[in-house]
XYZ file of C-alpha atoms in Angstrom:
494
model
C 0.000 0.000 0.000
C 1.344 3.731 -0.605
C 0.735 6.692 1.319
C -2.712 7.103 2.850
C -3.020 10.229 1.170
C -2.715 8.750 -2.462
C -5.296 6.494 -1.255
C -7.676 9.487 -0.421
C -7.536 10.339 -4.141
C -9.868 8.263 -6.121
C -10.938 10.989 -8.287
C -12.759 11.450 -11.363
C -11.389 14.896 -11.930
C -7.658 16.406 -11.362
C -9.337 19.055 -9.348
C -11.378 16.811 -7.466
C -7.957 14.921 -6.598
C -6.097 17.938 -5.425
C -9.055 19.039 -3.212
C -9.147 16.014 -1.341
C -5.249 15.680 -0.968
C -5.315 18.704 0.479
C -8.059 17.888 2.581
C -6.277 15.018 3.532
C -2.999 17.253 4.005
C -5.093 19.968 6.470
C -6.533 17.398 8.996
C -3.508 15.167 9.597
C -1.695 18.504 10.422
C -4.050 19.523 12.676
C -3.226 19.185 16.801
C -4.355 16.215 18.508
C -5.986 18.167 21.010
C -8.214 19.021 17.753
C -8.253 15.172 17.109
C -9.767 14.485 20.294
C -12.557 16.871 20.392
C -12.982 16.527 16.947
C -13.256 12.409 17.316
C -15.278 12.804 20.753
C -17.773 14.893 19.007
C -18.543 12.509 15.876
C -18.158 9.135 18.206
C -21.070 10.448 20.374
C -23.594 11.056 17.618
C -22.244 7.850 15.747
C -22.342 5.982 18.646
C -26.322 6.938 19.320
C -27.424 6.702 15.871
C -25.660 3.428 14.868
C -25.623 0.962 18.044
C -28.642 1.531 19.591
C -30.384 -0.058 16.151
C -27.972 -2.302 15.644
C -28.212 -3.778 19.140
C -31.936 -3.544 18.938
C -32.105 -5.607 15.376
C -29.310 -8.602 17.186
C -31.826 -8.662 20.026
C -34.242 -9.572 17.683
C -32.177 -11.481 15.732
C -30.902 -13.471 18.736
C -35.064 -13.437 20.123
C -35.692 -15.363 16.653
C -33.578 -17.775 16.662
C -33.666 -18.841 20.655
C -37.772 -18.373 20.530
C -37.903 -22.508 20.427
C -36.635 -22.604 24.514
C -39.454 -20.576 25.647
C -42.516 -22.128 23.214
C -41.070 -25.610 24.262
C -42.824 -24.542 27.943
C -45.874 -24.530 26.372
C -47.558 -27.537 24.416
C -45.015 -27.346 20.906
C -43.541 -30.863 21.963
C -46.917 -32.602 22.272
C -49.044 -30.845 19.761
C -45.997 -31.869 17.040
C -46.020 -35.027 17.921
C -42.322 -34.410 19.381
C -40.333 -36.907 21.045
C -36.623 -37.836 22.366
C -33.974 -35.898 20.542
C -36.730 -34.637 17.960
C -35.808 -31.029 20.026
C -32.432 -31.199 19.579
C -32.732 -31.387 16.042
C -35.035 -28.188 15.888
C -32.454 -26.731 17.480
C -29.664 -27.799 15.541
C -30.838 -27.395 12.004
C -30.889 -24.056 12.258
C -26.974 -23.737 12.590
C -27.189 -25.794 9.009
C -28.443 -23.161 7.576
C -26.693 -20.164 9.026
C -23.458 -21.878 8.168
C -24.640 -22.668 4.047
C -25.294 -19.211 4.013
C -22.371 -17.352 5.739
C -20.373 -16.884 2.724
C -22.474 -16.068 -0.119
C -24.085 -13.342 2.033
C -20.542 -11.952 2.245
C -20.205 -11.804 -1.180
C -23.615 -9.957 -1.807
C -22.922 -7.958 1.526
C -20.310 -5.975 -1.124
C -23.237 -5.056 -3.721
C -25.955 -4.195 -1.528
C -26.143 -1.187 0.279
C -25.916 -2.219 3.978
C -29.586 -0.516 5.586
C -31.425 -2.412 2.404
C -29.281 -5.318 2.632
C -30.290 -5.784 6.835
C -33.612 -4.324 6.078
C -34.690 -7.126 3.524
C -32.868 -9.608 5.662
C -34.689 -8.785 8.920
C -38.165 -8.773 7.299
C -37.553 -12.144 5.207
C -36.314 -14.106 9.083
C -39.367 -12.068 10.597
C -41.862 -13.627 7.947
C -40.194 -17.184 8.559
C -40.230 -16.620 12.187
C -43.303 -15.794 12.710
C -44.522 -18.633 9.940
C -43.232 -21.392 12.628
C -46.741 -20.356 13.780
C -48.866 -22.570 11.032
C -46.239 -25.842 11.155
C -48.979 -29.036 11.741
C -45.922 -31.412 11.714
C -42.106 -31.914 13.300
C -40.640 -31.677 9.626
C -42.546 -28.671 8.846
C -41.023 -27.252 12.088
C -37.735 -28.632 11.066
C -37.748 -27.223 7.429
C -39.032 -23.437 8.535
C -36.396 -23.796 11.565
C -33.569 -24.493 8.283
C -35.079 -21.387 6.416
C -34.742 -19.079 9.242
C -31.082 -20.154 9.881
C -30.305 -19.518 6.351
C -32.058 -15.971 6.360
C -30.388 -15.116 9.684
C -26.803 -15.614 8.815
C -26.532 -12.570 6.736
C -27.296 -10.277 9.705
C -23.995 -10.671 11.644
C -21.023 -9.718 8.832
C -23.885 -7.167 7.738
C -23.657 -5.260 11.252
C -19.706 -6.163 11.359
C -19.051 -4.625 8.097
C -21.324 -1.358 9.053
C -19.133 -1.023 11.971
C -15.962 -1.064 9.855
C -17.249 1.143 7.612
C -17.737 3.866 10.749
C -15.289 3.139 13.649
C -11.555 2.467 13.618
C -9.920 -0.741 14.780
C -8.914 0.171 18.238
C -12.951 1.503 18.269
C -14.583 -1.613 16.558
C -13.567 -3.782 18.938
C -15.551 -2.734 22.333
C -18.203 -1.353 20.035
C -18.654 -5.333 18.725
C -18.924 -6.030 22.528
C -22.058 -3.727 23.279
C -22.944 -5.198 19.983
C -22.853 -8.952 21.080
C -24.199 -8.011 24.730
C -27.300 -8.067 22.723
C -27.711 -11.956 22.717
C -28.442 -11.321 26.689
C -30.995 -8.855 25.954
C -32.653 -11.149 23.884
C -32.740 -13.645 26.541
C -33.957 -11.413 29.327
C -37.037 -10.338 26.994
C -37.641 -13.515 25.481
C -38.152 -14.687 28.795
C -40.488 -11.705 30.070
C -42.207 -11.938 26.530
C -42.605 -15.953 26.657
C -44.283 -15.627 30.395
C -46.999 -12.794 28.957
C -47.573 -14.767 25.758
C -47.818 -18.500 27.638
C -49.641 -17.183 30.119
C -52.165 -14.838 28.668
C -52.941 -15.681 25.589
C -52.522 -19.961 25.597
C -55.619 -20.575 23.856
C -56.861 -17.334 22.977
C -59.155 -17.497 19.484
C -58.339 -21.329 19.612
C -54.167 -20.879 19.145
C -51.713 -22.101 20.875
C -49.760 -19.894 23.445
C -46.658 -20.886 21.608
C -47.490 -20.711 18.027
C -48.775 -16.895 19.618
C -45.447 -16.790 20.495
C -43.513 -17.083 16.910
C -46.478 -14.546 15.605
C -46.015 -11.829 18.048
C -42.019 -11.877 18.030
C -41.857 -12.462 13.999
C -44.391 -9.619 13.648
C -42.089 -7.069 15.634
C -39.114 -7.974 13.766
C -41.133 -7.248 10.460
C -42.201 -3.763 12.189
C -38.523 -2.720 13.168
C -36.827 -4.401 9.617
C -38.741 -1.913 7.485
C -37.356 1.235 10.481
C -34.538 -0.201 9.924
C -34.223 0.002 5.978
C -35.164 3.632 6.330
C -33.048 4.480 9.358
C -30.625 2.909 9.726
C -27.113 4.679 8.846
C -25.361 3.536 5.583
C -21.482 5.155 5.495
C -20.248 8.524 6.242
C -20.455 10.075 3.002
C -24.412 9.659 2.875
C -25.511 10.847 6.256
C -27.591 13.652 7.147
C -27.066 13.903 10.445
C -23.496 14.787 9.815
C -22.326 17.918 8.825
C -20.002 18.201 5.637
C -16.578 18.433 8.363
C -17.752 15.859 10.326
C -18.592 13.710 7.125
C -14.952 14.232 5.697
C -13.926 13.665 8.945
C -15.289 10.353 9.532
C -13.977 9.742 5.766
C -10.348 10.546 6.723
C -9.982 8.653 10.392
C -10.832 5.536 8.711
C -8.489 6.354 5.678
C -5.983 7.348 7.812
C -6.219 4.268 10.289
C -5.379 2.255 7.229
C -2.693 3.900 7.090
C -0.801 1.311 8.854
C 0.840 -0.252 5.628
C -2.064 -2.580 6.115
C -3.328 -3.302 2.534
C 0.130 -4.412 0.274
C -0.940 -6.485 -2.508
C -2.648 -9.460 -0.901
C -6.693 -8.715 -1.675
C -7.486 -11.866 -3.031
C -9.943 -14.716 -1.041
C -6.664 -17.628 -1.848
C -4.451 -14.521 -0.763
C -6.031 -13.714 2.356
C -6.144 -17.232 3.208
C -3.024 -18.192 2.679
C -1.978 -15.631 5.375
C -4.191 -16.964 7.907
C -3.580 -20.771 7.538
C 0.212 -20.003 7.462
C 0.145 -18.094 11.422
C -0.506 -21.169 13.333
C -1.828 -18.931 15.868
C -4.992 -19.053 13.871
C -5.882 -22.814 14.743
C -5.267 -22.021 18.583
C -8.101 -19.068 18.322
C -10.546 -20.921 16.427
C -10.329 -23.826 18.851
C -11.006 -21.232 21.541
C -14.223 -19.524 19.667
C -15.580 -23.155 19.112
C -15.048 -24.855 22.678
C -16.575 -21.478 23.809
C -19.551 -21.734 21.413
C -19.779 -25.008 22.764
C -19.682 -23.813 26.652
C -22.824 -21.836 25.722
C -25.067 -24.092 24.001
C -27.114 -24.244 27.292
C -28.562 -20.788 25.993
C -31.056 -22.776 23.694
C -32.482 -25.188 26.451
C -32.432 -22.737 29.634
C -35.624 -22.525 30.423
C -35.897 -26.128 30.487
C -32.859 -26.431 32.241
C -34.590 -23.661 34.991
C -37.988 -25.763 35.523
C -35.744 -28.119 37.042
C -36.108 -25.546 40.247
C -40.032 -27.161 40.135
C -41.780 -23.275 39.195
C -44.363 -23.610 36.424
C -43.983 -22.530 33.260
C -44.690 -18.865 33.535
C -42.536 -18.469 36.866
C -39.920 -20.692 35.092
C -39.755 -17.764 31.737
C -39.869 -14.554 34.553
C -37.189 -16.283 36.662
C -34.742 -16.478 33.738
C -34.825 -12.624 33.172
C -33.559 -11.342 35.967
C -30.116 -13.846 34.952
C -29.957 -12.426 31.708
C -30.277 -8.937 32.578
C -27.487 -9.446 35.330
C -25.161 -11.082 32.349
C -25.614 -8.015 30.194
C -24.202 -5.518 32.928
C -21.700 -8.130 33.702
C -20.593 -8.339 30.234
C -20.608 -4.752 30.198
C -18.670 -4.333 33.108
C -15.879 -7.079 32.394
C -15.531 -6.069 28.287
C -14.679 -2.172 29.581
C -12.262 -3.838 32.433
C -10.451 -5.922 29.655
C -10.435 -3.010 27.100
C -9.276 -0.512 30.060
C -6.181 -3.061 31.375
C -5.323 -4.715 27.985
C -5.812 -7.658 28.821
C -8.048 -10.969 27.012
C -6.669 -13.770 28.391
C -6.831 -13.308 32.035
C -10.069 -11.812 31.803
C -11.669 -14.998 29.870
C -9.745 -17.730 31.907
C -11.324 -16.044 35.184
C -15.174 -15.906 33.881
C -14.485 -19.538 32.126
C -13.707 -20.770 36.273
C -17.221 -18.433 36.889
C -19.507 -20.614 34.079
C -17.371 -24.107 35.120
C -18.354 -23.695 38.901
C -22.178 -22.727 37.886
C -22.025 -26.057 35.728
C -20.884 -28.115 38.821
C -23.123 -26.831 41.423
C -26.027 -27.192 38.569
C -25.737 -30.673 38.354
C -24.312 -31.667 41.857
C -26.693 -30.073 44.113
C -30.163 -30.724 44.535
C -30.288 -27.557 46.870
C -33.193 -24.943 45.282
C -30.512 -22.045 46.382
C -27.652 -23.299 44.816
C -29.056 -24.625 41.528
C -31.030 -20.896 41.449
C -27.507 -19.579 42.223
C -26.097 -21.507 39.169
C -28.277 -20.473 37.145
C -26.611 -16.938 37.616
C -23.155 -18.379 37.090
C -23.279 -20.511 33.762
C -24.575 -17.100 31.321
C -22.626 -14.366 33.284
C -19.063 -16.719 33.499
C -19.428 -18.588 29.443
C -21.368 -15.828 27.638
C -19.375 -12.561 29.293
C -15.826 -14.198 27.843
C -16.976 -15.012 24.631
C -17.655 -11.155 23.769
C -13.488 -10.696 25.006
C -12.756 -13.984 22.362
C -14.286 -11.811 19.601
C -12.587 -9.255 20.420
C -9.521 -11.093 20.833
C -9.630 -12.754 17.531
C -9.073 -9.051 15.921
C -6.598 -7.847 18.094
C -4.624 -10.398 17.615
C -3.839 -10.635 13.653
C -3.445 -6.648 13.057
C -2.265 -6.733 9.465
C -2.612 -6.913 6.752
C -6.200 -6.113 6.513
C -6.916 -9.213 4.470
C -5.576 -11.199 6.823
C -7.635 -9.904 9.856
C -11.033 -10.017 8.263
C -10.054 -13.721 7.301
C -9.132 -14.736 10.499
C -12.397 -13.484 11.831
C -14.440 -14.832 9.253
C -13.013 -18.424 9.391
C -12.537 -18.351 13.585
C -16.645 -17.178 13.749
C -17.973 -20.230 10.875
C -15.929 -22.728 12.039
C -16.667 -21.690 15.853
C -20.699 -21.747 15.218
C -20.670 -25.844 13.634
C -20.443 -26.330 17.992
C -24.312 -25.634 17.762
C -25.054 -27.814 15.474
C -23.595 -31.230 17.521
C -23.459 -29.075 20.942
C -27.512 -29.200 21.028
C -27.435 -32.954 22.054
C -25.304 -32.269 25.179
C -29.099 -31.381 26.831
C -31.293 -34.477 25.829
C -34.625 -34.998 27.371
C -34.348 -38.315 28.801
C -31.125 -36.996 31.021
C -33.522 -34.220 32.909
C -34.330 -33.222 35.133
C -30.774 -32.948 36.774
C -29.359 -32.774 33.038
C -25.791 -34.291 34.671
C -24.261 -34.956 30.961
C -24.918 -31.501 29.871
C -23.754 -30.232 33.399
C -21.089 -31.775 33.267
C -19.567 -31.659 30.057
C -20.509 -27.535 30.615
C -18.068 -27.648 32.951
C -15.342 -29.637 31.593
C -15.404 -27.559 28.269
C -15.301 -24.324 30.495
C -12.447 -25.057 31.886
C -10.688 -26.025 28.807
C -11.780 -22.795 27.349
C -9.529 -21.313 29.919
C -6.737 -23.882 29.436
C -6.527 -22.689 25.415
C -6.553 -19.083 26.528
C -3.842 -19.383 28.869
C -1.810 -21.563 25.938
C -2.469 -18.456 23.702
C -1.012 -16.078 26.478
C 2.068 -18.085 26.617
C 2.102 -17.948 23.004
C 2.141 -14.187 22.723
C 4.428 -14.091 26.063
C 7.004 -16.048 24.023
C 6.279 -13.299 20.571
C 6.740 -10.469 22.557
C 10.051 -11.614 24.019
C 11.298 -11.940 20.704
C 10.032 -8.474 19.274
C 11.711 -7.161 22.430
C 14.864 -8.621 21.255
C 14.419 -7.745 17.616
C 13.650 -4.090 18.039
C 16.846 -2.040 17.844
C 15.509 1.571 16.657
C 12.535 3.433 16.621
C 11.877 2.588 12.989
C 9.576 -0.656 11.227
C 11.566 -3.880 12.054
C 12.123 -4.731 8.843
C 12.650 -2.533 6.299
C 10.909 -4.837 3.771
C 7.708 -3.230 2.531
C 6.424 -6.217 1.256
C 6.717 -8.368 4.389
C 3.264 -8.463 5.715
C 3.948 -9.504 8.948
C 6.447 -6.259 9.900
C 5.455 -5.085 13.464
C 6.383 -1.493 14.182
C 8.270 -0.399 17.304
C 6.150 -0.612 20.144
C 4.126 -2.895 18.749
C 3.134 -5.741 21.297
C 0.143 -8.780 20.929
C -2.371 -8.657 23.570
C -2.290 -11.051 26.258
């Protein structure tokens, strides 16, 4: 890659050129006590018009797809004729799907404009979602359940990509965890929304409270899809509610964060990919993304898991907000910690001992207390750390830029095929204890925190050696096309 500023000039006119080199030119001269202010101001409208709806539209997304624990409280089982692992399966198909359809949708994510592209996305899983509602039959259940993973899988990249296209890389990265603390919201509502809708209206004009269920939730999603097509932001360039400074602005930190000699002349798929495969780092992170998609998969049978406590159904669905709401703020509080002390590893091995302990006690105790206490323990330990793994994952393979959004990519679809086998850890003949799923919770926990600590040792060991490498003040190696040149300073994140 040249100079950042030769970058800024994709013109269609010599004048057009010069006016944006010099453009370029007048803000990186200007103070960085003007960068600050300048960045502070646009972050704080970006922040409120972008995350919000974003966060909002994952809730949903994440509401969608989890709906199944909640309407299995009420009669879905026995009016499908549902038996033994038959759940499992409804649960696991869906991952099928999403995974079929992760790459393509990255491909069309690049010709679509992003608000259309999430817009049409959201309304098509709200139609399926809410469709779940007529299904007479298991397969039916099982074929609208593949169809909703496959319309989903779009929606994650989509928001990623958004982000890119707004925040730098040191900014993306606690901005994706308020992003993913959304999967908790989802949770906490599904389960207020699945005690009003199971209790209230089970029966109401001769339909099932559960089948109620899929209409009401697939209905809102349709409502907010076509806000957010209208609404939601698009890139920099195109937005109203920024000024024409703040719009060149936003333009020029992103330009100028690229700035990094990030893109040389690797921009190909077998390019990118060859970088990642060739870091054996990468194989270490996406074992740790899957074993901690793995240590989660209790998500999609926690309500069933909480009737063990012997509440009904409705006391069952209240009882698992307040756990979910208490995981967000945790999450919260734990992803600014990690951000604040650089530091991943430490953070995740110490919330993986959290989730392994609320696994134990689950399945050891028969104590109301204790298994409520649990309860707690499992979401806030498992689902806290796997926002820092995220996070991680991007911090950790800085350049080129290829290389990073490969890594990524590959860690996140090879990390989600844990649902699709991880769903028979909780079968219905093991309740109501659940001691296989218990335990193997656990046991995956803690070797969730075993793979993070090998990864700090492995960056331990990398920074040693770019402490003895670095002799001046200047890029390591004065190759410019050796991708993996670390400037001074530079240091991986334990």
């Amino acid at each position: 890659m040249g100079n950042p500023a030769e970058e800024w000039e994709k013109p269609d006119s010599k004048g057009l050129a010069f006016e944006q080199n010099a453009l370029y030119h007048a803000y990186a001269s200007k103070s960085p006590e003007w960068h600050r202010d300048m960045t502070k101001r646009l972050l704080h409208k970006v922040d409120w018009h972008l995350l919000p709806f974003l966060i909002l539209m994952y809730l949903l997304n994440f509401l969608d797809r989890n709906n199944l624990s909640q309407a299995r409280l009420g009669t879905l089982e026995e009016d499908l004729d549902m038996e033994g692992t038959d759940y499992n399966l409804a649960t696991s198909i869906l991952f099928i799907g999403y995974l079929l359809m992760q790459l393509p949708s990255n491909l069309l994510l690049t010709r679509v404009r992003p608000s259309l592209f999430l817009g049409i996305a959201m309304a098509i899983w709200g139609v399926i979602s809410a469709c779940q509602a007529a299904v007479q039959s298991f397969s039916g259940l099982i074929a609208t359940r593949f169809f909703l993973g496959f319309v989903e899988a779009p929606f994650f990249p989509g928001a990623v990509m958004l982000m890119s296209s707004w925040y730098t890389r040191q900014e993306l990265s606690h901005r994706i965890a308020w992003f993913y603390a959304g999967s908790s919201l989802a949770n906490a509502f599904g389960g207020l929304i699945g005690a009003g809708v199971l209790g209230n209206l089970d029966g109401a004009h001769g339909i099932a409270g559960w089948r109620w269920l899929f209409i009401i939730e697939g209905c809102i999603t349709v409502g907010i899809s076509l806000l957010a097509a209208i609404f939601l932001p698009n890139y920099p360039a195109s937005t109203p509610w920024l000024d024409e400074q703040e719009q060149a602005y936003a333009q020029w930190r992103l330009m100028h964060d690229a700035g990094e000699a990030d893109e040389v002349s690797s921009t190909s798929i077998k390019d990118a990919l060859g970088l990642v495969f060739a870091d054996k780092r990468i194989y270490l992170f996406i074992l740790l993304q899957h074993v901690s998609l793995l240590s989660q998969n209790f998500q999609y049978f926690f309500p069933t898991i909480v009737q063990t406590l012997g509440y009904g159904k409705v006391e069952t669905l209240l009882i698992t907000a307040p756990v979910w709401i208490a995981t967000f703020f945790v999450s919260l509080l734990v992803t600014w910690s990690s951000g604040k002390t650089n530091d991943r590893s430490l953070h995740i091995i110490c919330l993986m001992m959290v989730s392994m302990v609320g696994g134990v006690i689950a399945t050891a105790t028969t104590n109301l207390g204790a298994k409520f206490f649990a309860m707690f323990l499992m979401p806030m330990g498992a689902v806290s750390a796997y926002q820092i793994i995220i996070a991680w994952v991007a911090n950790s393979f800085p350049r080129p830029l290829v290389k990073r959004s490969a890594a990524i990519a590959i860690a996140n679809m090879i990390g989600n095929t844990a649902s699709i086998y991880g769903s028979y850890m909780w079968p219905s003949s093991s309740g109501p204890r659940y001691i296989p799923g218990g335990s193997a919770t656990a046991a995956i926990a803690l070797f969730v925190a075993l793979v993070a600590l090998v990864i700090r040792l492995v960056h331990i060991r990398m920074n040693k050696r770019l402490d003895e490498t670095e002799s001046s003040r200047d890029i390591i190696s004065s190759n410019t096309n050796d991708l993996e040149t670390r400037a001074v300073g530079f240091r991986y994140i334990l």
